[in-house]
XYZ file of C-alpha atoms in Angstrom:
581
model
C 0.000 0.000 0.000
C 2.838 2.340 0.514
C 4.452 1.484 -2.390
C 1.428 2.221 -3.955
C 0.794 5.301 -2.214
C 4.261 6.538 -3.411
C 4.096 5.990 -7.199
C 0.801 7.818 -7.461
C 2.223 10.902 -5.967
C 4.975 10.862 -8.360
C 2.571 9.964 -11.268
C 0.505 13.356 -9.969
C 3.462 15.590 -10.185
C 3.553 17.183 -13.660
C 6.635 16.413 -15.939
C 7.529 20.502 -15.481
C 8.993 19.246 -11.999
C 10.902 16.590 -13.152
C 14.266 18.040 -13.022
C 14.002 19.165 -9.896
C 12.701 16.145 -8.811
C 15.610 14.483 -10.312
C 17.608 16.739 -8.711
C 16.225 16.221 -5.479
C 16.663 11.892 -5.993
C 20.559 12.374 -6.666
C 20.704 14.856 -3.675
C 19.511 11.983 -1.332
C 21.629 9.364 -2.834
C 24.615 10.648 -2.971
C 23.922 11.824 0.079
C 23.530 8.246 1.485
C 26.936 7.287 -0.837
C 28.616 9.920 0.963
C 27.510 8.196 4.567
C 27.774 4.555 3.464
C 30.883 5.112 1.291
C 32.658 8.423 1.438
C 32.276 8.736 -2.205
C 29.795 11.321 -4.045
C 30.600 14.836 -2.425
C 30.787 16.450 -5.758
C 27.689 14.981 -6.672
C 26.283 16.172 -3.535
C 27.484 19.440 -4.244
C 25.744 19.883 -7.632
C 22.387 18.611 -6.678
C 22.325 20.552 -3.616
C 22.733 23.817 -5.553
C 20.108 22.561 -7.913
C 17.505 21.779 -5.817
C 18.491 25.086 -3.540
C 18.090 26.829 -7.595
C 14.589 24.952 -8.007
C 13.124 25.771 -4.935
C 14.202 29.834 -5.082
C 12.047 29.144 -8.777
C 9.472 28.333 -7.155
C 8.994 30.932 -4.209
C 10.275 34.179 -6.695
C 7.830 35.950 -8.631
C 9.678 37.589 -11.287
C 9.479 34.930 -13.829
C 6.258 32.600 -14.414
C 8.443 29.861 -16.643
C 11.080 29.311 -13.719
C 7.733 28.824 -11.536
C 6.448 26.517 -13.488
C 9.416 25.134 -14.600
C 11.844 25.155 -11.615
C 15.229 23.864 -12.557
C 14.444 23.201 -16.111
C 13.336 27.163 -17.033
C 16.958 28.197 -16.883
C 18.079 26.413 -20.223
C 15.114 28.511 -22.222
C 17.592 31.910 -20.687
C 20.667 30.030 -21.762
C 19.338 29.277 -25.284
C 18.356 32.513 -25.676
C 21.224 33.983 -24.635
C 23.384 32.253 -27.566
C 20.699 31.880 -29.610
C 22.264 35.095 -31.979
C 25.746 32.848 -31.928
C 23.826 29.471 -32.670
C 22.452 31.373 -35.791
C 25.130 33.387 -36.899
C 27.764 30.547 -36.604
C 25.671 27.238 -37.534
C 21.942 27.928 -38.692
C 22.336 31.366 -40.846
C 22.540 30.928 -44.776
C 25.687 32.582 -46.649
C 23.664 35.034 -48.226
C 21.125 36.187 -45.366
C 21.599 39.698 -44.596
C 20.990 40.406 -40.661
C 22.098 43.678 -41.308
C 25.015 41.897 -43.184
C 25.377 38.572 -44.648
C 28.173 36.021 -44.206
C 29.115 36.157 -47.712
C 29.497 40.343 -47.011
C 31.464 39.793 -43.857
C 33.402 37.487 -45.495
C 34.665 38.785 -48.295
C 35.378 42.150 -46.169
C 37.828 39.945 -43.599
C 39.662 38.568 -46.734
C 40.174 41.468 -48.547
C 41.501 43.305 -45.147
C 44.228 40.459 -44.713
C 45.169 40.313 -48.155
C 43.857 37.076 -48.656
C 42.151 35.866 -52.109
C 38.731 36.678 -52.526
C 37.706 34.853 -55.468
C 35.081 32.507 -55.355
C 34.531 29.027 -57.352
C 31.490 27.508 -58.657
C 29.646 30.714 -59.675
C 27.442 32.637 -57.789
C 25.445 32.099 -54.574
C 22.683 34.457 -55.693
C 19.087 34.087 -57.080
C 19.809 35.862 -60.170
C 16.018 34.901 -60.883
C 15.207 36.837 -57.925
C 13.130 40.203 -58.288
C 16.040 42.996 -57.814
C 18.875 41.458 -58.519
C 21.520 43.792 -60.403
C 24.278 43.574 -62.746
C 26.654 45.703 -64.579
C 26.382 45.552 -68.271
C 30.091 44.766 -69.632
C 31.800 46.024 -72.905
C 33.472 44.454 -75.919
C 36.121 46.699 -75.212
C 37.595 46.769 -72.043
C 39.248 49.728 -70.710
C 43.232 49.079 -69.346
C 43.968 51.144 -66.039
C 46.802 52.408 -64.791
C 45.552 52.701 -61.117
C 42.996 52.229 -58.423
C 43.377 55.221 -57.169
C 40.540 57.089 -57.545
C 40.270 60.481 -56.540
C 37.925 63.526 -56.741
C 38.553 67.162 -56.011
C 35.849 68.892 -52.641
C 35.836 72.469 -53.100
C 36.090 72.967 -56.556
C 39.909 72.080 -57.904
C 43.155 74.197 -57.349
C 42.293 75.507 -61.438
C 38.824 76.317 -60.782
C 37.264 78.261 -57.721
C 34.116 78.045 -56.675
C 31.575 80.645 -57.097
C 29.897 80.048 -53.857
C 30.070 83.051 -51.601
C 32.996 83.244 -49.271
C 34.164 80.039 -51.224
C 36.526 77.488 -50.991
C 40.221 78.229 -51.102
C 41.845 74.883 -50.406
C 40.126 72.349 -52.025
C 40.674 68.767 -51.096
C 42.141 65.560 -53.531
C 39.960 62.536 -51.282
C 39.917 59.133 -52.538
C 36.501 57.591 -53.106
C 35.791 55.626 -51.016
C 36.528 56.626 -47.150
C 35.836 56.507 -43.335
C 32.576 57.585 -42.622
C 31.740 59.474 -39.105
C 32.364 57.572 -35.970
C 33.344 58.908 -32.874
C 35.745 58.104 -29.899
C 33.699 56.762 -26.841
C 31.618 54.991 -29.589
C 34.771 53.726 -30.635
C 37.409 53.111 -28.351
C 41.174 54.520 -28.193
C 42.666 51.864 -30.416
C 39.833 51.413 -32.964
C 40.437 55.147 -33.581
C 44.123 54.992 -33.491
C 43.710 51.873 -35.886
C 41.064 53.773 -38.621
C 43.467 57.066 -38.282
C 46.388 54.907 -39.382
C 45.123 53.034 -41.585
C 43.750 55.969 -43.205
C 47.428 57.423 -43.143
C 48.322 54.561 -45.336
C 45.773 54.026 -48.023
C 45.528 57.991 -48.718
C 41.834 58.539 -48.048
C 39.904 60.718 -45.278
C 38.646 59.779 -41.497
C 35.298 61.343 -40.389
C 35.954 62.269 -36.674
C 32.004 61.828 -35.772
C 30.367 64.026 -33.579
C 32.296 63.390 -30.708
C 35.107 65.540 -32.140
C 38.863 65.068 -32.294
C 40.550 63.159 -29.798
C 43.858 63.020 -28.728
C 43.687 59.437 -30.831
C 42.814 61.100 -34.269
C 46.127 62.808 -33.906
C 48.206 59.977 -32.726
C 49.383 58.962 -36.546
C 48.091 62.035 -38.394
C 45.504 61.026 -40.988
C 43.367 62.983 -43.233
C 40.627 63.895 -40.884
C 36.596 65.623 -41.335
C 35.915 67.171 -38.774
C 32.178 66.571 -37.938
C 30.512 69.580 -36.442
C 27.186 68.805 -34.373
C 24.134 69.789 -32.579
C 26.279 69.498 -29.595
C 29.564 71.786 -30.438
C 31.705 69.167 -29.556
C 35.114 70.592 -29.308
C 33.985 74.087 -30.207
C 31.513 74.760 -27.583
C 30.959 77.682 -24.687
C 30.378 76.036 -21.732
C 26.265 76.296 -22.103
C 26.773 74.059 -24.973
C 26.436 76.778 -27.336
C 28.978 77.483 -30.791
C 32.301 79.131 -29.781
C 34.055 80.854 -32.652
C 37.220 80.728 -31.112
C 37.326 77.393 -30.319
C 36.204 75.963 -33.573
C 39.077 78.278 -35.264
C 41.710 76.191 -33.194
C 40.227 72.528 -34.610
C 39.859 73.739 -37.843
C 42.664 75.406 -38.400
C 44.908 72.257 -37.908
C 46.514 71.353 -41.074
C 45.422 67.499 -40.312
C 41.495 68.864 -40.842
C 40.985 68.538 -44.167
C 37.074 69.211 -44.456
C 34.646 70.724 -42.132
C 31.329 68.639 -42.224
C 28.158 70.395 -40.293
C 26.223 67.221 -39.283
C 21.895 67.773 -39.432
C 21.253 64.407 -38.910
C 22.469 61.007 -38.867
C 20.704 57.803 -40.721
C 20.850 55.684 -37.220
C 18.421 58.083 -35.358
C 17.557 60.929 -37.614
C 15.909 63.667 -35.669
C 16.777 62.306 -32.675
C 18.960 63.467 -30.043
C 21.172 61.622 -27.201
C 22.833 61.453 -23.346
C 26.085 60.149 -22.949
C 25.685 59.548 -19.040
C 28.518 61.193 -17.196
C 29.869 58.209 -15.514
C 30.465 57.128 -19.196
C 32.119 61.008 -19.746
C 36.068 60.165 -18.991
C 38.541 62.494 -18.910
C 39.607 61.678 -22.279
C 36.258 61.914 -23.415
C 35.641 65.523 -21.553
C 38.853 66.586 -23.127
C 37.943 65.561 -26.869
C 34.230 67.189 -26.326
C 35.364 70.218 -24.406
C 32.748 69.290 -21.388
C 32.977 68.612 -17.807
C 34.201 65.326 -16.518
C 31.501 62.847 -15.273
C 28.405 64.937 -15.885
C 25.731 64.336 -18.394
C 26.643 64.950 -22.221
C 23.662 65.845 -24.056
C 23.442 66.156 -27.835
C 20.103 67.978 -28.790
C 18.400 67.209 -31.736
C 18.725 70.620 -33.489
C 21.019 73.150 -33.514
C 21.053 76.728 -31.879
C 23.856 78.895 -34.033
C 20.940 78.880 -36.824
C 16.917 78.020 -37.123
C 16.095 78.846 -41.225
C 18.133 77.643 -44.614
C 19.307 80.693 -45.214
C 20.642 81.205 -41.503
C 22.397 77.341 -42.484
C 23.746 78.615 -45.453
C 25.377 81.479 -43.691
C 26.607 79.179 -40.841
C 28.250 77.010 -43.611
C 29.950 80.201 -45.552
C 31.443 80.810 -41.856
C 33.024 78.287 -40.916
C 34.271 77.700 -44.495
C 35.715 81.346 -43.745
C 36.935 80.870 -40.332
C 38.522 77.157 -41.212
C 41.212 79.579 -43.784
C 38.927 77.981 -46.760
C 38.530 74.497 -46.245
C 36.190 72.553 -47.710
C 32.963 72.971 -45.677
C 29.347 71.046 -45.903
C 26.805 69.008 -44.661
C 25.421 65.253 -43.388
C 21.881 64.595 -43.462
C 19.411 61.898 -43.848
C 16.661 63.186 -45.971
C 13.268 63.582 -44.186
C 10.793 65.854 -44.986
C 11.263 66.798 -49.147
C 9.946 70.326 -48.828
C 12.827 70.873 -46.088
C 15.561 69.917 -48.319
C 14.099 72.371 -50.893
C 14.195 75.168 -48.300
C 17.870 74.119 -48.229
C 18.432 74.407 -52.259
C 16.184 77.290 -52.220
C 18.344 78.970 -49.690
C 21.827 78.167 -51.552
C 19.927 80.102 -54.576
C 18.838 83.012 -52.840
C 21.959 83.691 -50.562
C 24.373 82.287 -53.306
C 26.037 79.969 -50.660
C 26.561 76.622 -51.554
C 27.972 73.984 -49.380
C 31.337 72.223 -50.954
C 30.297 68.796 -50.447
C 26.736 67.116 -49.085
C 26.609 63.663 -47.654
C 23.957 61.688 -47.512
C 23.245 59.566 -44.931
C 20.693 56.382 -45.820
C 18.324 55.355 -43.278
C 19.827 51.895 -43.390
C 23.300 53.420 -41.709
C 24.505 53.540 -38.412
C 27.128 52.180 -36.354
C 25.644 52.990 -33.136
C 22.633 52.024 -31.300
C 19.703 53.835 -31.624
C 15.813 53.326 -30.501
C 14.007 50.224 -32.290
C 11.698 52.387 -34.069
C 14.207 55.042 -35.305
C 16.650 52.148 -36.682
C 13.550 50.658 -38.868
C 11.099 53.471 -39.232
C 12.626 56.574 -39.681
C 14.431 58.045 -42.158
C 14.853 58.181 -46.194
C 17.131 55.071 -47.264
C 19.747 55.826 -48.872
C 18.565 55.092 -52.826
C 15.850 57.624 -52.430
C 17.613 60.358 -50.894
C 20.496 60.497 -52.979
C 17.941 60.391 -55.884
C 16.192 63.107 -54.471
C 19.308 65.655 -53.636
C 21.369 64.496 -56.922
C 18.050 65.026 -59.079
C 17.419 68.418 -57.214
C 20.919 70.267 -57.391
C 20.455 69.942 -61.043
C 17.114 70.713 -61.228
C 18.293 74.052 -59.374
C 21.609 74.347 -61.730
C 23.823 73.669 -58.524
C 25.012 69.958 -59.269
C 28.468 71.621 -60.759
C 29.096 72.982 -57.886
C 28.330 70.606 -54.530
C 29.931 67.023 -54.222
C 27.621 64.171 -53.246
C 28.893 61.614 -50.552
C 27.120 58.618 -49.700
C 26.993 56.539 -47.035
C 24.669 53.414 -45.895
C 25.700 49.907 -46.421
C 28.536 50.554 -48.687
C 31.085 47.537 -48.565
C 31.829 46.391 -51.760
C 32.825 47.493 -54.831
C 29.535 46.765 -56.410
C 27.702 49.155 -53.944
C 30.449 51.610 -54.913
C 29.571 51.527 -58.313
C 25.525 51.704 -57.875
C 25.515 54.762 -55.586
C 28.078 56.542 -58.306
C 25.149 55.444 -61.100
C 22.627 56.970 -58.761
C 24.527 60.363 -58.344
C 26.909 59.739 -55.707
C 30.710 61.563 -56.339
C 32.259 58.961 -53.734
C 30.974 56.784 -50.889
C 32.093 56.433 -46.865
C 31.720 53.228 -45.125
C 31.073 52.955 -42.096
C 30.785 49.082 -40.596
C 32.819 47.888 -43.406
C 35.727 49.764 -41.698
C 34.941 48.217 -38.337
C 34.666 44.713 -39.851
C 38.186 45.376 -41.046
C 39.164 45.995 -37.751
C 37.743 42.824 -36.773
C 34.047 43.370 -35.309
C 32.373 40.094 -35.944
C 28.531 42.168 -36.140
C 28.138 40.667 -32.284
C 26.026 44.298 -32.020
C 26.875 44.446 -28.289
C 28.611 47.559 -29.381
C 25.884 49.912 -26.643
C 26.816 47.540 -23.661
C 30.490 48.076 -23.302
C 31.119 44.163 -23.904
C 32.283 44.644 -27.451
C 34.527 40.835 -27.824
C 36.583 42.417 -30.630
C 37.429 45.837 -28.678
C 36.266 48.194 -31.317
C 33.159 49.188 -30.004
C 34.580 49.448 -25.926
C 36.278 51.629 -23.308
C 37.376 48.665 -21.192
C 40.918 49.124 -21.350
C 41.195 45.400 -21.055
C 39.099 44.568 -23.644
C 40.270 47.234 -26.628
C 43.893 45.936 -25.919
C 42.759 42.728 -27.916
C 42.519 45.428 -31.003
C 46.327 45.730 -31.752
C 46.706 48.929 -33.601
C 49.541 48.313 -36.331
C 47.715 44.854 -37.483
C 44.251 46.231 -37.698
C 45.572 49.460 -39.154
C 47.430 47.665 -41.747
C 44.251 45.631 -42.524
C 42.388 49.129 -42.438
C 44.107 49.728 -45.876
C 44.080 46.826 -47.573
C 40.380 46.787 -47.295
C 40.664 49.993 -48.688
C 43.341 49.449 -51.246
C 41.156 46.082 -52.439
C 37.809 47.242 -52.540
C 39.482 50.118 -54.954
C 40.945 47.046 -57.071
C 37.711 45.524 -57.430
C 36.073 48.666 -57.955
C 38.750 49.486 -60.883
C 38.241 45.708 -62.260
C 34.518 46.518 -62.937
C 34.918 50.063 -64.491
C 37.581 48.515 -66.981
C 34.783 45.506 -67.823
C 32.130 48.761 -67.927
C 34.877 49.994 -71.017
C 34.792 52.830 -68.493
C 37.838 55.518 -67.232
C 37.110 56.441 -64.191
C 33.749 55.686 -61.653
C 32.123 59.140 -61.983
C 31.799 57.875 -65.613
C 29.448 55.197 -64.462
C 25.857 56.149 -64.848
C 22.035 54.229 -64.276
C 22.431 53.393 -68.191
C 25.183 50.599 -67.080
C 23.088 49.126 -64.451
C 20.314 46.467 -65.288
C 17.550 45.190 -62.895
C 15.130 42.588 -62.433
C 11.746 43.484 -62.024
C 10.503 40.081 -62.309
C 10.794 36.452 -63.968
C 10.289 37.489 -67.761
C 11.735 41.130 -67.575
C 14.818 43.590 -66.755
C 15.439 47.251 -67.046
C 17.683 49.925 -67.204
C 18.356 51.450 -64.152
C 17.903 54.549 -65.916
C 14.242 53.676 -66.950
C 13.156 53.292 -63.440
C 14.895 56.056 -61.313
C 13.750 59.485 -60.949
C 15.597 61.764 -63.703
C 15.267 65.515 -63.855
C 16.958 67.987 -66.764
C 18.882 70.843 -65.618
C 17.639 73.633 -64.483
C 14.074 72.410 -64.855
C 13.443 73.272 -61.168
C 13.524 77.409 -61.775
C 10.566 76.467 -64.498
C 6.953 75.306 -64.763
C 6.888 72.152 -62.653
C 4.026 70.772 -64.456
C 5.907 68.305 -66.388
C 7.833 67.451 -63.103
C 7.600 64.746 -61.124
C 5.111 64.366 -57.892
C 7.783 65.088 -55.525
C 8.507 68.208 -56.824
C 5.116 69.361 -57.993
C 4.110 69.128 -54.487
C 6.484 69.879 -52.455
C 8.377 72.563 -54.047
C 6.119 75.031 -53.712
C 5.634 74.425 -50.442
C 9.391 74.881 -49.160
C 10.720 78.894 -48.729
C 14.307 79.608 -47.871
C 13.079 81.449 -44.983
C 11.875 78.490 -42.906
C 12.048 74.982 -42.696
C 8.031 74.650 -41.747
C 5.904 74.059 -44.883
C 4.181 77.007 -46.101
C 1.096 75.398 -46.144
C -0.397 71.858 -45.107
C 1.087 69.524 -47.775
C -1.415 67.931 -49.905
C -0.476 65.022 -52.708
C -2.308 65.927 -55.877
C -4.086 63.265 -57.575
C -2.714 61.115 -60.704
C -3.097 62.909 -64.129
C -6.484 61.810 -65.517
C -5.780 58.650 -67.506
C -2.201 58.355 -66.149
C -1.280 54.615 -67.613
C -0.283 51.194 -65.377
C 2.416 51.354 -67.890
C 3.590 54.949 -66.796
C 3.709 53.949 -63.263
C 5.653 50.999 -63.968
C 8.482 52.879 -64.507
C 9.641 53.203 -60.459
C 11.723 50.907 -58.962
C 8.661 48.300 -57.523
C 8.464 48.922 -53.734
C 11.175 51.379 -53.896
C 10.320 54.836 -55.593
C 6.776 54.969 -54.504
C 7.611 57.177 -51.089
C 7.849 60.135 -53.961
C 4.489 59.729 -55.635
């Protein structure tokens, strides 16, 4: 009857407690092994602590699982914590891009140490797959001499610009380059390791908004120095622009370009707090703020409120920098505020030198959920939009396009230069070169590589001279593979590459031109009639003033043209265009 009694009280228990229960069987016989036999202590040891675990499950009330499932609840936290390492290293495909794929990561590590990047047995793309993209070849190659492409900012030493107060010392960057990341996002040696590298390979280092640091200057690079919302580095002490300081920065003959930052593609219109226990003294010294109290980058700026105030800003730093050349970063948001901005270079006759655009996709840092997949232009549409503008206004000849969003190979080179780009930064390509394995811890501090840290234990792991060396040759092979498909183009030079040498899938049965799909305007068509125009500018244009960046009125999409064709609309990219309709 006991016996009895016994096995239906286990059969009542539910299988939830049965590693606990377990636990609790081992716990009593090693126990008794220990008495009978003075064997079993470590035994005794381990069960203990799990049944001391399973019964703490069951009296907390935090988490229902570990209630339910005392003991046996902690392996769902486990799993889940190496559940992005279980898929990255055994269960993601080659070619699944979570932001970036194996294949991309790949092929970034191999041309940073030098190693071969060919690949056999043809391609690991669906080129059956709608969007895929190729470049049309010639039956006469082009023969190169170099990979070494460069571009003058700032008109050229020949020609000067006839923006007011213009450019005086125009700058020879390569194109392709560093795009804006700052120290304490970055740690000491990541910065030291991008700087040098940069050194080497000939091409330019955005500081970010966190300024210059004493390990921008370590090796001496090419540097842009990234002015922001927050005056980092040329700031009075109520966080407001200090002429005085910004003419020491700028002045340095290792600042190259002076780059007024409006927004970022990470979190575009949207401010930050670095908490002062994160400001060091290092960090205080870079920003020009006080040690250990609250850094706060606001989400405008105070030296000006209007385009035409912007424009002026621009003309004076450009003026107090001895001439340098002196623009913008923005992620494109509202379209009738980016007119204000080209309506503002016509009325004041300020242009910037150079305008990067920042795609929506970008960002190296972390940013709110919502703002990293909701907010924002990406990057094909805005640099459509601001290429197709500036000559629509007659001001393409004079302003440089950068642009920057998840540009790593030589292929993504070569599309953003069809689409209107003049060169292209990278951001995470550059810190995949230095090693970052896309853990994205890089907000908590526990970055495993030691790019994205400021434990002084963990950034030593990033040796400086290695990653700085690999720093170039990611550079220096990217441009080789970028120079390999302008010669099959039967091309000189990438700013010769245009949407005509792109093709794209739309679907099983047909392809396009690039250049039948994108948005295309003639020059100067913008200081016309706008009814043969596209939507975008029919409807916004008239709506932005140089004045203000507020709309002049409520905007208002105007209705199709009566009998507008499904042919007609065919002609944007499917899914991609349609935000300008």
């Amino acid at each position: 009857m006991g016996v009895s009694a016994v096995h239906r009280f286990f059969n009542s228990l539910p299988l939830r407690y049965s590693a606990l229960i377990i636990s609790a069987l081992v716990l009593c016989l090693s126990f008794y092994t220990l008495l009978t036999q003075q064997k079993g202590l470590g035994w005794l040891l381990v069960s203990t602590l799990l049944v001391l675990l399973g019964l703490w499950d069951l009296l907390q009330t935090r988490h229902a699982i570990l209630r339910n499932y005392p003991v046996m609840g902690h392996f769902r936290f486990i799993f889940e914590f190496i559940r992005p390492e279980i898929r990255q290293y055994f269960i993601e495909g080659d070619t699944e891009a979570q932001p970036f794929s194996r294949a991309q990561r790949s092929l970034v590590y191999q041309r940073a140490k030098g190693q071969v990047d060919n690949r056999p047995f043809g391609t690991q793309l669906d080129v059956g797959q709608q969007g895929y993209e190729w470049v049309n070849h010639s039956m006469q190659p082009t023969k190169l001499p170099s990979h070494d492409f460069r571009l003058w900012i700032g008109a050229s030493p020949d020609t000067i610009s006839p923006s007011d107060e213009s450019c005086t010392q125009p700058y020879h960057a390569s194109v392709f380059n560093i795009s804006a990341m700052s120290f304490g996002a970055l740690s000491a040696h990541a910065i030291q390791a991008l700087n040098q590298g940069a050194k080497m390979g000939g091409f330019i280092h955005d500081t970010g908004e966190g300024s210059i640091s004493q390990y921008h200057r370590v090796h001496g690079g090419d540097l842009i120095w990234e002015v922001a919302s927050g005056y980092f580095g040329c700031r009075n002490a109520d966080g407001s622009f200090s002429e005085e300081k910004f003419v020491v920065n700028a002045t340095d003959p290792q600042v190259k370009m002076i780059e007024v930052k409006l927004s970022q593609g990470a979190k575009p219109g949207h401010g930050g707090m670095l908490p002062g226990a994160k400001v060091t003294p290092e960090i205080a010294a870079a920003r020009g703020i006080p040690v250990g109290v609250d850094c706060i980058s606001p989400s405008s700026h105070s030296a000006f409120s209007t385009p035409v105030e912007l424009m002026q800003f621009i003309a004076r730093l450009r003026r107090l920098s001895g001439g340098k050349p002196t623009g913008f970063k923005f992620c494109v948001g509202h379209p009738w505020e980016w007119f204000a901005m080209v309506k503002a270079m016509l009325e004041t006759g300020i242009t910037p030198d150079f305008i990067v655009v920042d795609g929506a996709e970008g960002g190296t840092g972390a940013a709110p959920v919502e703002f990293v997949d909701h907010v924002g232009v990406p990057l094909q549409e805005g640099l459509l939009l601001v290429h197709n503008t500036l000559i629509g206004a007659n001001l393409r000849d004079r302003i440089k396009i950068g642009a920057a969003g998840k540009v790593i190979t030589a292929f993504d080179i070569a599309r953003m230069m069809a689409l209107g780009a003049d060169w292209c930064n990278s951001g995470r390509g550059f810190m995949m070169a230095l090693g970052c394995i896309q853990a994205q811890t890089c907000h908590t501090g526990t970055c495993p590589t030691g790019v994205t840290t400021q434990d002084p234990v963990r950034q030593k792991a990033l040796v400086v001279p290695d990653k700085a060396t690999r720093v170039a040759n990611f550079h220096k092979n990217t441009l080789h593979a970028l120079m390999e498909l302008v010669q099959a183009a039967g091309l000189k030079h990438p700013n010769e590459i245009t949407a005509h040498h792109i093709v794209r899938r739309l679907d099983d049965t047909q392809v396009s031109l690039l250049s039948n799909l994108i948005l295309r305007v003639e020059p100067g068509a913008l200081l016309h009639s706008l009814d043969k125009q596209h939507k975008v500018f029919q409807n916004y244009w008239p709506l932005a003033s140089a004045q203000s960046f507020q709309a002049l009125r409520e905007p208002m999409l105007r209705p199709s043209a009566p009998g507008a064709s499904g042919a007609a609309q065919s002609q944007a990219l499917p899914s991609r265009n349609s935000i300008w309709t």
